[in-house]
Each structure stands twice: as C-alpha cells, then as structure tokens.
Short mmCIF file of C-alpha atoms and ligand atoms in Angstrom, two decimals:
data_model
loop_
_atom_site.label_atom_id
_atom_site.label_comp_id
_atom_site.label_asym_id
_atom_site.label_seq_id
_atom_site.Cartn_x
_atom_site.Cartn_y
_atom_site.Cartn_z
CA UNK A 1 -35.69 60.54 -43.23
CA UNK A 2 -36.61 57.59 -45.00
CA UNK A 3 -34.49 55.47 -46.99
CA UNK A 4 -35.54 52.48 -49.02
CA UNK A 5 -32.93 49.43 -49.65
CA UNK A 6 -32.70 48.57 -53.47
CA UNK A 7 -35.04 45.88 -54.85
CA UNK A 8 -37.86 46.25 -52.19
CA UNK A 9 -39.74 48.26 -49.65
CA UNK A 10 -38.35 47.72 -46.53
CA UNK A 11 -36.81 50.48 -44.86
CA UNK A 12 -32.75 50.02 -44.60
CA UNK A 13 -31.88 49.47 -41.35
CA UNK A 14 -33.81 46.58 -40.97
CA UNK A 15 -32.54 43.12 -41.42
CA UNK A 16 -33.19 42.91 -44.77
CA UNK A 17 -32.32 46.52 -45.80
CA UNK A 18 -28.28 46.08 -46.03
CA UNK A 19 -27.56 46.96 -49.70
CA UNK A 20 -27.01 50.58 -50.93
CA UNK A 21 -29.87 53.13 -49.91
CA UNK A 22 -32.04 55.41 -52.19
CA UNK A 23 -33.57 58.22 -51.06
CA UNK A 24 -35.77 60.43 -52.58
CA UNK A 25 -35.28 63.74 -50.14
CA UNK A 26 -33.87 65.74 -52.66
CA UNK A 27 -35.44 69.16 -52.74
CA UNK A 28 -39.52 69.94 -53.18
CA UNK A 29 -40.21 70.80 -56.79
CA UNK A 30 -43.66 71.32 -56.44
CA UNK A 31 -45.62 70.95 -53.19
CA UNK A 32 -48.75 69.16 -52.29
CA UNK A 33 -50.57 72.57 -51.54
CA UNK A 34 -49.71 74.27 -54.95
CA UNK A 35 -50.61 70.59 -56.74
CA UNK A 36 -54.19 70.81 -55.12
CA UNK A 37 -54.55 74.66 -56.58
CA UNK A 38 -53.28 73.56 -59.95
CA UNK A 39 -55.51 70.49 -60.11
CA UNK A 40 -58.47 72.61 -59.04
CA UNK A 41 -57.43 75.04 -62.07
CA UNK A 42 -56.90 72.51 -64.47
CA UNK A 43 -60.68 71.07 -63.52
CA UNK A 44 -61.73 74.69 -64.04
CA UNK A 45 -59.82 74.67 -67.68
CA UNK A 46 -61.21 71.51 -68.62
CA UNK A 47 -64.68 72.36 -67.78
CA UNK A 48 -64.46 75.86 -69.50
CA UNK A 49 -63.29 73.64 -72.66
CA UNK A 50 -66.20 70.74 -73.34
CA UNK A 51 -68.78 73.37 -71.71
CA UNK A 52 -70.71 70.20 -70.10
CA UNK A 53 -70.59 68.08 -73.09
CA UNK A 54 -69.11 64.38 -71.98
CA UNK A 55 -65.52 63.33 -71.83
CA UNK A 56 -62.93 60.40 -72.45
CA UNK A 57 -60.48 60.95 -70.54
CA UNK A 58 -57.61 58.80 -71.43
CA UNK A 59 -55.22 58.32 -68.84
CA UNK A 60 -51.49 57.30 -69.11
CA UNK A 61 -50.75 54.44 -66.68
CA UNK A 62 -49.07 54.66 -64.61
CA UNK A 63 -47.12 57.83 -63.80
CA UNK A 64 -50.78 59.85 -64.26
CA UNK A 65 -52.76 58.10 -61.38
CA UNK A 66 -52.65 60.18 -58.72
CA UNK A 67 -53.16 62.45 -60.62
CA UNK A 68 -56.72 61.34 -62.44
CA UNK A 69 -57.58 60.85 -58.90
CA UNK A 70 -57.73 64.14 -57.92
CA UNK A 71 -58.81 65.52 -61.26
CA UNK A 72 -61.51 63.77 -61.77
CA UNK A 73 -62.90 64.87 -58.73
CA UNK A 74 -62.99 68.05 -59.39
CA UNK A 75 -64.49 68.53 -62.89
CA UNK A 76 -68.42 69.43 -63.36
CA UNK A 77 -67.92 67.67 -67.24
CA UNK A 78 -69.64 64.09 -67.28
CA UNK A 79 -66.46 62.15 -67.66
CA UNK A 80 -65.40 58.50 -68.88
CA UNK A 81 -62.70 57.23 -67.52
CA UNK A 82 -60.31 55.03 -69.86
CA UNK A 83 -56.60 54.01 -69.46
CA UNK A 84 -53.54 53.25 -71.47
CA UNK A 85 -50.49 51.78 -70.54
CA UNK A 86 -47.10 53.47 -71.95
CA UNK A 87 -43.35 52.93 -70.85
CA UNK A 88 -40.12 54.55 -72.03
CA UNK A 89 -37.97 54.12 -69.26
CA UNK A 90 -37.46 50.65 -68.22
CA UNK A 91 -36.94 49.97 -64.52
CA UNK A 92 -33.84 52.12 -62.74
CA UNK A 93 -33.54 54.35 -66.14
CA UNK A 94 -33.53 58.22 -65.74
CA UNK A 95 -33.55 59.04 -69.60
CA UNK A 96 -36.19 57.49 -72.68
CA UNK A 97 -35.00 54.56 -74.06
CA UNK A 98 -35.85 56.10 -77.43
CA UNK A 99 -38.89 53.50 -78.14
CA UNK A 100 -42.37 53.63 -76.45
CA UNK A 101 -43.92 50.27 -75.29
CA UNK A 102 -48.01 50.87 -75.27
CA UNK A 103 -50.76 48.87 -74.26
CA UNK A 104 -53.98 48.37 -76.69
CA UNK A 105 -55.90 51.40 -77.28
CA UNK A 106 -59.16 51.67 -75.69
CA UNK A 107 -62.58 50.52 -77.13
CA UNK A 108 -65.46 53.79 -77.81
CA UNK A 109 -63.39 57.04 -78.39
CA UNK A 110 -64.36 57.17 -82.19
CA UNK A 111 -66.69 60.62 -81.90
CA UNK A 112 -66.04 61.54 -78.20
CA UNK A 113 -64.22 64.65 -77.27
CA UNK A 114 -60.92 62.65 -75.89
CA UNK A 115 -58.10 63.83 -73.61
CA UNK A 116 -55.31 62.29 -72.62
CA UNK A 117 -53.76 63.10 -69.39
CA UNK A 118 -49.92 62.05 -68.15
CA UNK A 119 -47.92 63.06 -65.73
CA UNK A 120 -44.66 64.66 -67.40
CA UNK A 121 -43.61 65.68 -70.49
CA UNK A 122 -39.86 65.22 -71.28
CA UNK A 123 -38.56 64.55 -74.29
CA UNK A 124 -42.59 64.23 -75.77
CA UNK A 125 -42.03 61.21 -77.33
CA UNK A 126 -44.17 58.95 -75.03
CA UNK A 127 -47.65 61.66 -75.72
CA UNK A 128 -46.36 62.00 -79.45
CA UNK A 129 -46.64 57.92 -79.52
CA UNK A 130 -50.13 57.90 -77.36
CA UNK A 131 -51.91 60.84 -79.26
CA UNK A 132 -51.12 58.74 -82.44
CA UNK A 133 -52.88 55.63 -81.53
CA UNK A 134 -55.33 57.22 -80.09
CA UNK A 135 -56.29 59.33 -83.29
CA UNK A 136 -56.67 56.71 -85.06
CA UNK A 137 -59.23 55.94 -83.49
CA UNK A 138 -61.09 58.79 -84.90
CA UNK A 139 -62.08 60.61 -81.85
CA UNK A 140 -64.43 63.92 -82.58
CA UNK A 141 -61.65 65.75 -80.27
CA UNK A 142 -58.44 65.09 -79.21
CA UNK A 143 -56.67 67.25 -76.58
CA UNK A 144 -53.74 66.82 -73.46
CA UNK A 145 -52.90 67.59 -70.48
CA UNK A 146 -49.19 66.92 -68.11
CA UNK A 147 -49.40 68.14 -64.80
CA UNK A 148 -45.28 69.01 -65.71
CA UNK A 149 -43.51 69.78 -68.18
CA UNK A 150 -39.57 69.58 -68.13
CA UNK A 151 -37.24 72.33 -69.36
CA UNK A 152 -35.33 70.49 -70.97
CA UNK A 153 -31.59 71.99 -71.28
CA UNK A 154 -31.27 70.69 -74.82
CA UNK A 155 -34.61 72.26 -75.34
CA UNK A 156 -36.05 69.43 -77.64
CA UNK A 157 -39.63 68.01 -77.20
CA UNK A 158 -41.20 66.44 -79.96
CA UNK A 159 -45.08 67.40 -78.73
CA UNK A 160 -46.93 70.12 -77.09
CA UNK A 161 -49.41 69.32 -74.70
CA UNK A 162 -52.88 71.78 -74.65
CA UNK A 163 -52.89 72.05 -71.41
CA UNK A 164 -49.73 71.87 -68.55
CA UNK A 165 -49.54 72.46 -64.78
CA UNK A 166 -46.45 73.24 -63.84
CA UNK A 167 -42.77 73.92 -65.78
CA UNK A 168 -40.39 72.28 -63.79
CA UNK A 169 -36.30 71.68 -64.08
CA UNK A 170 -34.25 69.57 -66.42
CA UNK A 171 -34.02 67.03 -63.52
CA UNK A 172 -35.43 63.13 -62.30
CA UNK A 173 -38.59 64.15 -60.37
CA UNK A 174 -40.82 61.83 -58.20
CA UNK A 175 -43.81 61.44 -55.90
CA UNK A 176 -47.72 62.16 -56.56
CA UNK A 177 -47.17 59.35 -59.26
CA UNK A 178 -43.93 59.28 -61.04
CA UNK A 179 -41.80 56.93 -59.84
CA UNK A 180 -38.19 55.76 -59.99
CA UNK A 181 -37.90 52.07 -60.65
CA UNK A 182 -41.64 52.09 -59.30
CA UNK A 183 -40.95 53.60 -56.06
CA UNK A 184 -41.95 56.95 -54.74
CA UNK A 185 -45.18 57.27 -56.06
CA UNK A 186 -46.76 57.58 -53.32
CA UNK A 187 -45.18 60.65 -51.91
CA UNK A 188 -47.22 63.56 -51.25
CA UNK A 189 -44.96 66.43 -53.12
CA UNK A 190 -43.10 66.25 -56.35
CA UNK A 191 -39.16 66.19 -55.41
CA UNK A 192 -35.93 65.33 -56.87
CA UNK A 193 -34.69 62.21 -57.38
CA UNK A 194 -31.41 62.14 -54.79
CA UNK A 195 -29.53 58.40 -54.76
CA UNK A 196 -26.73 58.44 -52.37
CA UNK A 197 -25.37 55.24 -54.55
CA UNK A 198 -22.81 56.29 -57.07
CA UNK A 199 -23.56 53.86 -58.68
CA UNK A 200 -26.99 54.06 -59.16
CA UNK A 201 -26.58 57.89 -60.00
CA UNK A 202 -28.82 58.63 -63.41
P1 IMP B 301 -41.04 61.51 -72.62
O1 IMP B 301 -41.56 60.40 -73.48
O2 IMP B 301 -39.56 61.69 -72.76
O3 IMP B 301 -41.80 62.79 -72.79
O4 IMP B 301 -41.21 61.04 -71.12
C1 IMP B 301 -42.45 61.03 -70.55
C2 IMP B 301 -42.67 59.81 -69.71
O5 IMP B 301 -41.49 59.43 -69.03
C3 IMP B 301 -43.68 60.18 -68.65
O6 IMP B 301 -44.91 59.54 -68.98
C4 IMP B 301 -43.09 59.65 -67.37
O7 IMP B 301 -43.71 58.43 -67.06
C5 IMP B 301 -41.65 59.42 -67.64
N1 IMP B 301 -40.80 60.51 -67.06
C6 IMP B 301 -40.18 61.51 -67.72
N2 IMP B 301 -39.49 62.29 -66.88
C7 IMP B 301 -39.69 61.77 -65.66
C8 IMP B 301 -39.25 62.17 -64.34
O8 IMP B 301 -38.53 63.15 -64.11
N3 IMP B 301 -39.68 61.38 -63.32
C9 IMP B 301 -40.47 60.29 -63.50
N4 IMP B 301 -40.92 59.91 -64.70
C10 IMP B 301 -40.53 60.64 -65.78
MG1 MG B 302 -45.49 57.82 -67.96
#
C-alpha cells in the first residue's frame, strides 16, 4: 500500500519520506471498469446531442483531464478542444474557499455549440463561475457535463450540470484526475480521500 510523505512524491520509507504519511486507500467510489462504461455512455449522449454538428469542448483544468482524455476518444462529433483553468480549493483544502480563481476565457466560442466538462460538482459554484464567463462569450450553445456529482448532506448546489456520470457521497474523492493538494491524480479508480495525519484530517 502506498503512502506518499507530505510535500513530495517520494514514497515514505525512504530517506526522505520521514514526515507524516497520506494515503489515499480509502474505499473505491467508483471503479476504473464502471468509469470506462460511463465515459463510453456519456460519448454516446454527447453525440446523440450535436447530431454530428462540431463541438467546443471546454475543459476545466485541471481536475477534468483524465477525463477529456478518454472522452474525447470516444465521440463520433468533430470536436475542438479548448481549456480553462479554475481553482476553489487552494492546496491541502477539502471544502471551496467560497471564491473561484479562473484563467482567461478562450478565443472562438462566440456561435459554436460549447460544453464544458469538469470533473465534480460540489457545492456548483466553480461551473456556476465558468458557465458565466463563458456565456459571455456568446456561444450558439452552451451545455455541461461532471463525471460526479456530490450529494451533498446540506443539499445545496448552486448549478445543475446537463449531463453527470456518476452521484457519489458527501465525501473528499480522488484519482482519475481530482487530486488532493495535487496528488492522486493519477490513480486509476475514484476513492476516498483517507489521511492517517490528524492533523491533516479535512
Ligand atoms: P464546487 O465549486 O464546490 O462545485 O467544487 C468543484 C471543484 O472543486 C471541482 O472542479 C474540483 O476540482 C474540486 N472538488 C470538489 N470536490 C472535490 C473532491 O471530492 N475531490 C477533489 N476535488 C474536488
Ligand atoms: Mg476543478
């Protein structure tokens, strides 16, 4: 079982790997098999939606690039791939900060059929924030898509998304792009967040 030493990537245990250990073994959420079915239904969606016309896709950097990855590779609709940059939880944070930090909005989407894709939806605030700039812009179509969407216990979320993979618990997930602190992107399955620091606990 892996463990990663705060404040970089080498595996505690090792000579530099002495301070407290996160690890992100906490249970599977959702796994990489049922990821590729949904991605592969979500391709199907899409296509059924811009019937072969072409599409912006605008994706949300960087918790939604694993995802675009796969997704892209499975759609039949001429696509354009674009990116935006958007942050509401600064480094070891588990909830929003309350304030979304966004990169400039792409050139070309006035009259394209846009959609923006992320990875989770929480609290909404960080799509609510995107969708905004982005209309601006004056697209011909503006649509979304999360791979997750969290049930939130307080059940508050500020935007709906058009089109969502999988509901998933009111907890810190990671892997197959979202991150803690930037780590754990990389895993295959989406699990939850487990830190055996107390003090690190979100
Ligand atoms: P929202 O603005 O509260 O909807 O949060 C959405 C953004 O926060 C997403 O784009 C993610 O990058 C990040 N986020 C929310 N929940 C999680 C999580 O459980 N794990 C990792 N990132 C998350
Ligand atoms: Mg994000």
């Amino acid at each position: 079982m892996a463990t990663f030493a705060r404040g970089n990537s080498t595996p505690s245990g090792t000579a530099v790997g002495r301070r407290p250990s996160i690890a992100a073994t906490g249970a599977v959420v959702v796994s990489r098999r049922r990821i590729a079915r949904r991605v592969g239904e979500l391709a199907a969606a899409i296509d059924a939606r811009f019937g072969g016309q072409e599409l912006t896709l605008v994706v949300v950097l960087t918790g939604a690039l694993v995802l675009a990855a796969d997704l892209i590779r499975r759609l039949k609709t001429p696509v354009h791939v674009m990116t935006i940059e958007a942050s509401s939880y600064p480094g070891p944070a588990t909830r929003p900060i309350g304030r979304v930090v966004c990169s400039a909005v792409p050139g070309g989407l006035t009259d394209r059929n846009v959609l923006v894709l992320d990875d989770i939806l929480d609290s909404g605030a960080t799509l609510k924030a995107v969708v905004a700039r982005l209309r601006r812009r004056r697209p011909l179509s503006l649509a979304s898509c999360v791979l997750l969407r969290k049930r939130r216990h307080d059940g508050r979320c500020v935007f709906a998304a058009d089109m969502i993979g999988f509901d998933v618990p009111d907890r810190f997930v990671v892997g197959y792009g979202l991150d803690y602190d930037n780590r754990f992107r990389n895993l295959p399955d989406i699990r939850v967040l487990e830190i055996s620091n107390n003090k690190d606990r979100p």
